[in-house]
Amino acid sequence: MGTTSSTAPPLSARSGPGRPRAALYVALGAVALVCALLASAFGAQPARGDVPGAPGWDLAWSDDFDGAAGSLPSSQNWQLDLGHGYPGGPANWGTGEIQNYTDSTDNIALDGGGNLRITPLRDGAGNWTSARIETKRADFKAPEGGTLRIEGRVRMPDVTGEKALGYWPAFWALGAPYRGNYWNWPAIGEFDVMENVNGMNRVWGVLHCGVNPGGPCNETNGLGASRVCPGPACQADFHTYRFEWDRSGGEEELRWYVDGEEYHSVTEGQIGASAWSDMTSHAGYFILLNVAMGGAFPDGVAGHATPTAATEPGHSMLVDYVAVWTRGGDGGDPTDPPGGDASTVYLGADGGLNSGTTSPGTVTLDPAGGGNHDGNPHQQQTFTLEGVDGNYDGGETRFDLFVDAGEAVGNGQQVRISYDRTGDGSWDRSETYHYFATDPVPGFEHYTEGRGLKSSSGAHGDMDGGTVRVEVWNAIGNGSSTLGTGDRSVLHLPFG
């Protein structure tokens, strides 16, 4: 979302690297308008209910916005920002946005169906109101040696074209030291998980850090990237926006995703040790949700001041859930179940299944060579764990494998997981899952048990000195694929 320690708002905020400017904005806006109009034929999905599970992660905090229609969000989880700025802070929230934030249920309320609605409105005199909330907790931080995941399922305001000029929905996080100071931005850090302006079918992910102007994060622009939403337009349906802060490897990294597809990353090396330390060595971050009207970002994209007389009020941003997870490090990852049984294991580059995370790595899956190996392992990578003890808990196998086929078209990775309950060499239970068709865009994707079983044999039972085997291969396609190892691919065994 952004802020600035200058009372004069930046002229070109949110035009970070990789984003077109000036005349290119006009062309991009026209394309987005056409796409959004076409996508309007798709109906919005309702709230999914509870926060979804995330295999391999520990849920640290969440809100799924259940509650009576017309009620405010939980006061235990959230606090409301009011007016045109923090007391003693920059005017217009430091960004030039023009709306007045209120606590009116006309601007912010639960819809009774599991969603939060934030709705900008305009009165007869032309004054805009909207809402902005932030978590009471301000300690969301990646554990040392682990990873933080901030995620929300959001539908942007369903408005496009001239009627959308000035709309600026955002889902983001600010460093805890900003509270009570309000003039230490951007050094304390800002992670923009999702931003959008003027009803365009695009999501922006941005990092702010260092000093303003300039500095390692190119302020006031920040370091950002954008892309169109997968499938239906951002305004036409819910999409899942995720941010990860990864401290598990030799070099820390930040990553941005939409619907599980990574589209932006920034490493510690790009920023430098000093600025990175300034934004990561404090207590953590708090999360914000808001819909601003006008300001430097929508104005810069439109090429003129927004909103305009044509801007239509009353279009809500819908939020199904917001959740925070951690994995690995000292964040409580369940790698040591009661009794020392390895119920959660990670694929190791050495062919083992490890009860703890190791440095992230990769192994290569050979091409299928034009053949169809659906259901039949072919030049597979194999990972094995022996001496497994544990009582069957009645559950099912769960996994989350990081896979990437680069730019290869038509590749599909497949996994078979087998259980030898006593270690005697006979496989008592074998599960083969439908293959996962990767897209031809470089970047890891998540292959999970959600693809469903293709076939299975035998039955689960208690493990007594047993063996678990995982086989992964390319079932189809002429290109090789990459499988993440270390902390990147995790298997949850149904044993307590």
Coordinates of C-alpha atoms in Angstrom, one line a residue:
M1 CA 0.0 0.0 0.0
G2 CA 2.8 2.3 0.9
T3 CA 3.3 5.3 3.0
T4 CA 6.0 8.0 3.0
S5 CA 7.6 10.2 5.6
S6 CA 7.0 13.3 3.4
T7 CA 3.8 15.2 3.6
A8 CA 4.0 15.7 -0.2
P9 CA 2.9 12.4 -1.7
P10 CA 5.2 10.7 -4.3
L11 CA 4.4 11.4 -7.9
S12 CA 5.0 7.9 -9.2
A13 CA 4.5 5.5 -6.4
R14 CA 4.0 1.9 -7.4
S15 CA 5.8 2.0 -10.7
G16 CA 8.5 -0.4 -9.7
P17 CA 10.8 -2.5 -11.9
G18 CA 9.1 -4.4 -14.5
R19 CA 6.0 -2.2 -14.6
P20 CA 5.2 -0.2 -17.7
R21 CA 4.9 3.6 -17.3
A22 CA 3.4 6.5 -19.2
A23 CA 1.9 5.5 -22.6
L24 CA 2.3 1.8 -21.8
Y25 CA 0.0 2.3 -18.8
V26 CA -2.7 3.4 -21.2
A27 CA -2.3 0.3 -23.4
L28 CA -2.2 -2.0 -20.4
G29 CA -5.3 -0.4 -19.0
A30 CA -7.2 -0.9 -22.2
V31 CA -6.2 -4.6 -22.3
A32 CA -7.2 -5.0 -18.6
L33 CA -10.6 -3.4 -19.3
V34 CA -11.4 -5.8 -22.1
C35 CA -10.2 -8.8 -20.0
A36 CA -12.3 -7.7 -17.1
L37 CA -15.4 -7.2 -19.2
L38 CA -15.0 -10.7 -20.7
A39 CA -14.4 -12.2 -17.2
S40 CA -17.6 -10.6 -15.8
A41 CA -19.4 -13.6 -17.1
F42 CA -17.9 -15.7 -14.4
G43 CA -19.8 -15.8 -11.1
A44 CA -18.0 -15.0 -7.8
Q45 CA -17.3 -17.9 -5.5
P46 CA -18.7 -17.8 -2.0
A47 CA -16.6 -17.9 1.1
R48 CA -15.0 -21.4 1.4
G49 CA -15.6 -21.6 5.1
D50 CA -12.8 -22.4 7.4
V51 CA -9.2 -21.4 6.6
P52 CA -7.8 -24.1 4.4
G53 CA -5.1 -26.5 5.6
A54 CA -1.5 -26.0 4.6
P55 CA 0.5 -29.2 4.7
G56 CA 3.9 -28.7 6.2
W57 CA 3.0 -25.4 7.9
D58 CA 1.9 -24.5 11.4
L59 CA -1.0 -22.1 11.6
A60 CA 0.0 -19.1 13.8
W61 CA -3.0 -16.8 13.4
S62 CA -6.1 -16.5 11.2
D63 CA -9.5 -14.9 10.8
D64 CA -12.2 -16.4 8.4
F65 CA -14.6 -13.5 9.1
D66 CA -17.5 -15.6 10.3
G67 CA -20.2 -13.6 12.1
A68 CA -23.5 -11.9 11.8
A69 CA -24.2 -9.8 8.8
G70 CA -23.6 -6.1 9.5
S71 CA -21.2 -6.6 12.4
L72 CA -17.7 -5.3 12.6
P73 CA -14.7 -7.6 12.3
S74 CA -13.4 -9.1 15.5
S75 CA -12.0 -6.5 17.9
Q76 CA -9.8 -9.2 19.4
N77 CA -8.0 -9.5 16.0
W78 CA -8.3 -6.1 14.4
Q79 CA -8.2 -2.4 15.1
L80 CA -9.7 0.3 12.8
D81 CA -7.8 3.2 11.4
L82 CA -9.8 6.4 11.3
G83 CA -9.6 9.7 9.5
H84 CA -7.0 11.0 7.0
G85 CA -3.8 9.8 8.8
Y86 CA -2.3 8.5 12.0
P87 CA -2.1 11.1 14.8
G88 CA 1.1 13.0 14.2
G89 CA 1.8 11.1 11.1
P90 CA 1.9 12.1 7.4
A91 CA -1.3 13.7 5.9
N92 CA -3.5 11.6 3.7
W93 CA -1.7 8.5 5.0
G94 CA 1.4 9.5 3.2
T95 CA 0.2 8.4 -0.2
G96 CA -2.2 11.3 -1.3
E97 CA -5.3 9.1 -1.0
I98 CA -8.4 11.3 -0.4
Q99 CA -11.0 9.2 1.5
N100 CA -11.9 9.5 5.1
Y101 CA -11.6 6.1 6.9
T102 CA -14.5 5.4 9.2
D103 CA -15.8 2.6 11.5
S104 CA -19.3 2.8 9.9
T105 CA -20.7 -0.6 9.0
D106 CA -21.7 1.1 5.7
N107 CA -17.9 1.1 5.0
I108 CA -16.8 -2.1 6.8
A109 CA -18.8 -5.1 7.9
L110 CA -19.1 -8.9 7.8
D111 CA -21.6 -10.0 5.1
G112 CA -22.9 -13.0 7.1
G113 CA -21.6 -15.4 4.5
G114 CA -18.0 -15.7 5.8
N115 CA -16.6 -12.6 4.1
L116 CA -15.4 -9.1 5.2
R117 CA -16.7 -6.3 3.0
I118 CA -14.8 -3.0 2.7
T119 CA -16.9 -0.5 0.7
P120 CA -15.9 3.0 -0.5
L121 CA -18.8 5.4 -0.6
R122 CA -19.3 9.0 -1.8
D123 CA -21.8 11.5 -0.3
G124 CA -23.7 14.2 -2.1
A125 CA -21.0 16.7 -1.6
G126 CA -18.5 14.5 -3.3
N127 CA -16.6 13.3 -0.2
W128 CA -15.4 9.8 -0.1
T129 CA -15.4 7.4 2.9
S130 CA -13.9 3.9 3.2
A131 CA -12.3 1.6 5.8
R132 CA -8.9 0.3 6.8
I133 CA -8.1 -2.2 9.5
E134 CA -4.8 -3.6 10.9
T135 CA -4.1 -6.6 13.1
K136 CA -3.6 -6.0 16.8
R137 CA -0.7 -8.4 16.6
A138 CA 2.5 -6.9 15.3
D139 CA 4.8 -9.8 15.7
F140 CA 4.4 -11.8 12.5
K141 CA 7.9 -12.8 11.6
A142 CA 9.8 -15.7 10.0
P143 CA 11.3 -17.9 12.7
E144 CA 15.1 -18.2 12.6
G145 CA 15.9 -20.8 10.0
G146 CA 12.3 -21.1 8.9
T147 CA 9.6 -19.4 6.8
L148 CA 6.7 -17.1 7.3
R149 CA 3.6 -17.3 5.1
I150 CA 0.9 -14.5 5.0
E151 CA -2.1 -15.4 2.8
G152 CA -5.5 -14.1 2.0
R153 CA -8.3 -15.0 -0.3
V154 CA -9.7 -11.8 -1.8
R155 CA -12.0 -10.6 -4.5
M156 CA -11.1 -7.1 -5.6
P157 CA -13.9 -4.5 -6.1
D158 CA -16.0 -5.6 -9.1
V159 CA -15.7 -2.5 -11.1
T160 CA -13.6 -1.6 -14.2
G161 CA -13.0 1.1 -16.7
E162 CA -13.8 4.8 -15.9
K163 CA -16.1 3.7 -13.1
A164 CA -13.1 2.2 -11.3
L165 CA -10.7 5.2 -11.5
G166 CA -9.2 5.8 -8.1
Y167 CA -10.0 2.4 -6.5
W168 CA -6.9 1.2 -4.6
P169 CA -7.6 -2.1 -2.7
A170 CA -4.6 -3.5 -0.8
F171 CA -3.6 -6.4 1.5
W172 CA -0.2 -5.6 3.0
A173 CA 2.1 -5.6 6.1
L174 CA 4.1 -2.9 7.9
G175 CA 7.0 -3.2 10.3
A176 CA 6.0 -3.0 14.0
P177 CA 8.2 0.0 14.8
Y178 CA 6.0 2.1 12.5
R179 CA 3.3 2.2 15.2
G180 CA 3.6 5.3 17.4
N181 CA 6.4 6.7 15.2
Y182 CA 4.9 7.1 11.7
W183 CA 8.1 8.8 10.3
N184 CA 10.4 5.8 10.1
W185 CA 9.1 4.4 6.7
P186 CA 10.4 2.8 4.6
A187 CA 13.4 1.6 6.8
I188 CA 11.1 -0.6 9.0
G189 CA 9.9 -2.5 5.9
E190 CA 6.6 -2.9 4.0
F191 CA 5.4 -6.1 2.2
D192 CA 2.6 -5.4 -0.2
V193 CA 1.0 -8.8 -0.6
M194 CA -1.7 -7.6 -3.0
E195 CA -2.3 -4.2 -4.6
N196 CA -4.5 -3.1 -7.5
V197 CA -5.6 0.2 -9.0
N198 CA -8.3 1.5 -11.3
G199 CA -10.0 -1.9 -11.8
M200 CA -7.2 -3.3 -13.9
N201 CA -6.9 -7.1 -14.1
R202 CA -3.5 -7.1 -12.4
V203 CA -2.0 -7.8 -9.0
W204 CA 1.1 -6.0 -7.8
G205 CA 3.5 -7.3 -5.2
V206 CA 6.0 -4.8 -3.8
L207 CA 8.7 -4.5 -1.2
H208 CA 9.5 -1.1 0.4
C209 CA 12.7 -0.7 2.5
G210 CA 15.8 1.5 3.1
V211 CA 15.6 5.2 2.6
N212 CA 13.2 7.6 0.7
P213 CA 13.9 8.7 -1.9
G214 CA 16.1 6.2 -3.7
G215 CA 18.0 3.6 -1.7
P216 CA 18.2 -0.2 -2.2
C217 CA 14.4 -0.4 -2.8
N218 CA 14.2 2.4 -5.3
E219 CA 11.8 4.5 -3.2
T220 CA 9.2 5.7 -3.5
N221 CA 8.5 3.2 -6.1
G222 CA 9.7 0.1 -4.2
L223 CA 10.8 -3.2 -5.8
G224 CA 7.8 -4.7 -7.4
A225 CA 6.3 -6.8 -10.1
S226 CA 2.8 -7.4 -11.4
R227 CA 0.8 -9.9 -13.5
V228 CA -2.7 -10.6 -14.6
C229 CA -4.8 -12.9 -12.3
P230 CA -4.9 -16.5 -13.4
G231 CA -8.3 -17.5 -14.8
P232 CA -11.1 -15.1 -14.1
A233 CA -10.1 -11.5 -13.7
C234 CA -9.1 -10.1 -10.3
Q235 CA -12.4 -8.3 -10.1
A236 CA -14.5 -11.2 -11.3
D237 CA -13.7 -13.8 -8.7
F238 CA -11.8 -14.6 -5.5
H239 CA -8.0 -15.3 -5.8
T240 CA -5.5 -16.3 -3.2
Y241 CA -2.6 -13.9 -2.6
R242 CA 0.4 -15.1 -0.6
F243 CA 3.7 -13.7 0.6
E244 CA 6.6 -15.7 2.0
W245 CA 9.6 -14.6 4.0
D246 CA 12.1 -17.5 3.8
R247 CA 15.0 -17.6 6.3
S248 CA 15.8 -21.3 5.8
G249 CA 18.6 -21.1 3.3
G250 CA 22.0 -19.4 3.2
E251 CA 20.4 -16.2 1.8
E252 CA 17.0 -14.9 3.0
E253 CA 14.4 -14.5 0.3
L254 CA 10.9 -12.9 -0.1
R255 CA 8.4 -14.3 -2.5
W256 CA 5.0 -13.3 -3.9
Y257 CA 2.3 -15.6 -5.2
V258 CA -1.2 -15.5 -6.7
D259 CA -3.2 -18.7 -6.8
G260 CA 0.0 -20.6 -5.9
E261 CA 2.0 -19.2 -8.8
E262 CA 5.1 -17.3 -7.9
Y263 CA 5.6 -14.1 -9.8
H264 CA 8.0 -12.0 -7.8
S265 CA 11.0 -12.5 -5.4
V266 CA 13.6 -10.4 -3.7
T267 CA 16.8 -11.7 -2.0
E268 CA 18.8 -10.3 0.8
G269 CA 21.7 -9.9 -1.6
Q270 CA 19.7 -7.5 -3.7
I271 CA 19.0 -5.2 -0.7
G272 CA 22.3 -5.3 1.2
A273 CA 22.9 -6.4 4.8
S274 CA 22.2 -3.0 6.5
A275 CA 18.8 -2.3 4.9
W276 CA 17.8 -6.0 5.2
S277 CA 18.6 -5.9 8.9
D278 CA 16.6 -2.7 9.5
M279 CA 13.5 -4.3 8.1
T280 CA 13.9 -7.8 9.6
S281 CA 15.6 -7.4 13.0
H282 CA 12.6 -5.8 14.8
A283 CA 9.7 -7.6 16.5
G284 CA 7.8 -8.3 13.3
Y285 CA 4.9 -7.1 11.2
F286 CA 1.2 -6.2 11.4
I287 CA -1.2 -6.9 8.5
L288 CA -3.5 -4.3 6.9
L289 CA -6.6 -4.5 4.7
N290 CA -8.1 -1.3 3.1
V291 CA -9.6 0.2 0.0
A292 CA -8.1 3.7 -0.6
M293 CA -9.5 6.2 -3.1
G294 CA -7.1 8.2 -5.2
G295 CA -3.5 8.8 -4.4
A296 CA -0.1 8.6 -6.1
F297 CA -0.5 5.0 -7.4
P298 CA -3.9 5.2 -9.2
D299 CA -3.1 8.8 -10.3
G300 CA 0.2 7.7 -11.8
V301 CA -1.4 4.8 -13.7
A302 CA -4.3 6.9 -14.9
G303 CA -2.1 9.9 -15.9
H304 CA -4.4 12.3 -14.0
A305 CA -6.0 12.8 -10.7
T306 CA -8.5 10.2 -9.4
P307 CA -11.2 9.5 -8.5
T308 CA -13.2 11.4 -11.1
A309 CA -16.9 12.3 -11.5
A310 CA -17.3 9.0 -13.5
T311 CA -16.0 6.9 -10.6
E312 CA -18.8 4.8 -9.2
P313 CA -19.0 4.3 -5.4
G314 CA -20.3 1.2 -3.6
H315 CA -18.1 -1.6 -4.9
S316 CA -16.7 -3.7 -2.1
M317 CA -13.5 -5.6 -1.7
L318 CA -14.4 -9.1 -0.3
V319 CA -12.0 -11.0 2.0
D320 CA -12.7 -14.6 2.7
Y321 CA -9.9 -15.2 5.1
V322 CA -6.5 -14.0 6.2
A323 CA -4.0 -16.4 7.8
V324 CA -0.4 -16.6 8.9
W325 CA 1.6 -19.8 9.0
T326 CA 5.2 -20.6 9.9
R327 CA 7.4 -23.6 8.9
G328 CA 10.7 -24.9 10.1
G329 CA 13.3 -23.1 12.3
D330 CA 12.1 -22.4 15.8
G331 CA 8.5 -21.8 14.6
G332 CA 7.1 -25.1 15.9
D333 CA 7.1 -27.2 12.8
P334 CA 5.8 -30.7 13.8
T335 CA 8.9 -32.6 12.9
D336 CA 9.1 -34.3 16.3
P337 CA 5.8 -35.9 17.1
P338 CA 5.2 -37.7 20.5
G339 CA 7.5 -40.6 20.9
G340 CA 9.9 -39.5 18.3
D341 CA 7.9 -40.9 15.4
A342 CA 8.7 -39.2 12.1
S343 CA 5.1 -38.2 11.0
T344 CA 6.3 -35.2 9.0
V345 CA 9.3 -35.7 6.7
Y346 CA 11.1 -33.7 4.0
L347 CA 12.6 -35.0 0.8
G348 CA 16.3 -34.8 0.9
A349 CA 18.7 -34.3 -2.0
D350 CA 20.5 -37.4 -0.8
G351 CA 17.5 -39.6 -1.4
G352 CA 16.4 -39.8 2.2
L353 CA 13.3 -38.6 4.0
N354 CA 14.4 -36.4 6.8
S355 CA 12.5 -35.5 10.0
G356 CA 13.9 -32.0 9.9
T357 CA 14.4 -29.4 7.2
T358 CA 17.8 -29.0 5.5
S359 CA 19.0 -26.3 3.1
P360 CA 16.7 -25.9 0.1
G361 CA 17.9 -27.7 -3.0
T362 CA 16.7 -29.5 -6.1
V363 CA 16.9 -32.8 -8.0
T364 CA 16.2 -33.3 -11.7
L365 CA 13.4 -35.5 -13.0
D366 CA 14.3 -36.9 -16.4
P367 CA 12.0 -36.3 -19.4
A368 CA 9.3 -38.8 -20.2
G369 CA 10.8 -38.9 -23.7
G370 CA 7.4 -38.6 -25.4
G371 CA 6.1 -41.7 -23.7
N372 CA 3.1 -42.0 -21.5
H373 CA 4.2 -43.2 -18.1
D374 CA 1.0 -42.3 -16.2
G375 CA 0.8 -44.6 -13.2
N376 CA 4.2 -46.3 -14.0
P377 CA 7.4 -45.0 -12.5
H378 CA 10.0 -44.1 -15.2
Q379 CA 13.5 -43.0 -14.3
Q380 CA 12.1 -41.9 -11.0
Q381 CA 13.8 -40.1 -8.1
T382 CA 13.4 -42.2 -5.0
F383 CA 13.4 -41.1 -1.4
T384 CA 13.3 -43.7 1.5
L385 CA 12.9 -43.7 5.3
E386 CA 13.6 -46.9 7.2
G387 CA 12.9 -47.9 10.8
V388 CA 9.5 -46.1 11.1
D389 CA 7.5 -46.8 14.2
G390 CA 4.0 -45.4 14.9
N391 CA 0.3 -46.2 15.3
Y392 CA -1.9 -45.6 12.3
D393 CA -4.1 -42.6 13.2
G394 CA -6.9 -43.3 10.7
G395 CA -5.9 -40.4 8.4
E396 CA -4.5 -40.1 4.9
T397 CA -1.2 -39.3 3.3
R398 CA -0.6 -35.6 2.7
F399 CA 2.2 -34.0 0.8
D400 CA 3.3 -30.7 -0.8
L401 CA 5.9 -31.1 -3.5
F402 CA 7.6 -28.1 -5.1
V403 CA 7.9 -28.9 -8.9
D404 CA 8.9 -26.8 -11.9
A405 CA 9.2 -27.6 -15.6
G406 CA 10.6 -24.3 -16.6
E407 CA 9.4 -23.3 -20.0
A408 CA 8.7 -26.9 -21.1
V409 CA 5.2 -27.5 -22.5
G410 CA 3.2 -30.6 -21.7
N411 CA 5.2 -31.9 -18.7
G412 CA 3.4 -33.7 -15.9
Q413 CA 5.0 -34.9 -12.6
Q414 CA 3.7 -37.9 -10.7
V415 CA 4.2 -39.4 -7.3
R416 CA 3.8 -42.9 -5.7
I417 CA 4.0 -43.4 -2.0
S418 CA 4.5 -46.9 -0.6
Y419 CA 4.4 -48.3 3.0
D420 CA 6.1 -51.5 4.2
R421 CA 4.7 -51.8 7.7
T422 CA 7.4 -54.2 9.1
G423 CA 10.4 -53.6 6.9
D424 CA 10.3 -57.1 5.4
G425 CA 10.4 -55.9 1.8
S426 CA 6.7 -56.3 1.0
W427 CA 4.7 -53.2 0.3
D428 CA 1.5 -53.3 2.3
R429 CA 0.1 -50.0 1.0
S430 CA 0.8 -48.2 -2.2
E431 CA -0.7 -44.9 -3.4
T432 CA -0.3 -43.4 -6.9
Y433 CA -1.7 -39.9 -7.4
H434 CA -2.8 -38.2 -10.6
Y435 CA 0.0 -36.4 -12.3
F436 CA 0.4 -32.7 -11.9
A437 CA 0.6 -30.7 -15.2
T438 CA 3.0 -27.9 -14.7
D439 CA 2.7 -24.6 -16.6
P440 CA 5.4 -23.4 -19.0
V441 CA 6.4 -20.5 -16.8
P442 CA 9.6 -20.8 -14.7
G443 CA 8.9 -20.9 -10.9
F444 CA 7.9 -23.6 -8.5
E445 CA 4.3 -24.8 -8.3
H446 CA 2.7 -26.9 -5.5
Y447 CA 1.8 -30.6 -6.2
T448 CA -0.4 -31.8 -3.4
E449 CA -2.6 -34.7 -2.5
G450 CA -5.5 -32.5 -3.7
R451 CA -4.8 -34.0 -7.2
G452 CA -6.4 -37.1 -5.9
L453 CA -5.6 -40.8 -6.0
K454 CA -5.2 -42.5 -9.4
S455 CA -4.8 -45.9 -7.8
S456 CA -4.1 -47.6 -4.5
S457 CA -3.5 -51.0 -3.2
G458 CA -3.4 -52.6 0.3
A459 CA -4.3 -51.0 3.5
H460 CA -2.7 -48.8 6.2
G461 CA -1.8 -50.2 9.6
D462 CA 0.6 -49.6 12.5
M463 CA 4.3 -49.3 11.6
D464 CA 6.8 -51.4 13.4
G465 CA 10.3 -50.9 12.0
G466 CA 8.6 -50.1 8.7
T467 CA 9.8 -48.4 5.5
V468 CA 8.3 -45.5 3.6
R469 CA 9.2 -44.9 -0.1
V470 CA 8.4 -41.9 -2.3
E471 CA 8.9 -42.1 -6.0
V472 CA 8.6 -39.0 -8.3
W473 CA 8.9 -39.0 -12.1
N474 CA 7.8 -37.2 -15.2
A475 CA 4.7 -39.1 -16.4
I476 CA 4.4 -37.1 -19.6
G477 CA 6.4 -34.5 -21.6
N478 CA 9.6 -34.2 -23.4
G479 CA 11.3 -31.8 -21.0
S480 CA 13.0 -32.4 -17.7
S481 CA 11.6 -31.0 -14.5
T482 CA 12.9 -29.8 -11.1
L483 CA 11.8 -31.2 -7.8
G484 CA 12.5 -29.1 -4.7
T485 CA 14.3 -30.7 -1.7
G486 CA 15.3 -29.7 1.8
D487 CA 12.5 -27.6 3.2
R488 CA 10.7 -27.3 -0.1
S489 CA 8.9 -30.7 -0.4
V490 CA 7.1 -32.2 2.6
L491 CA 5.3 -35.5 3.4
H492 CA 2.9 -36.0 6.2
L493 CA 2.5 -39.7 7.3
P494 CA -0.7 -40.9 9.0
F495 CA 1.0 -42.2 12.1
G496 CA 1.1 -40.9 15.6

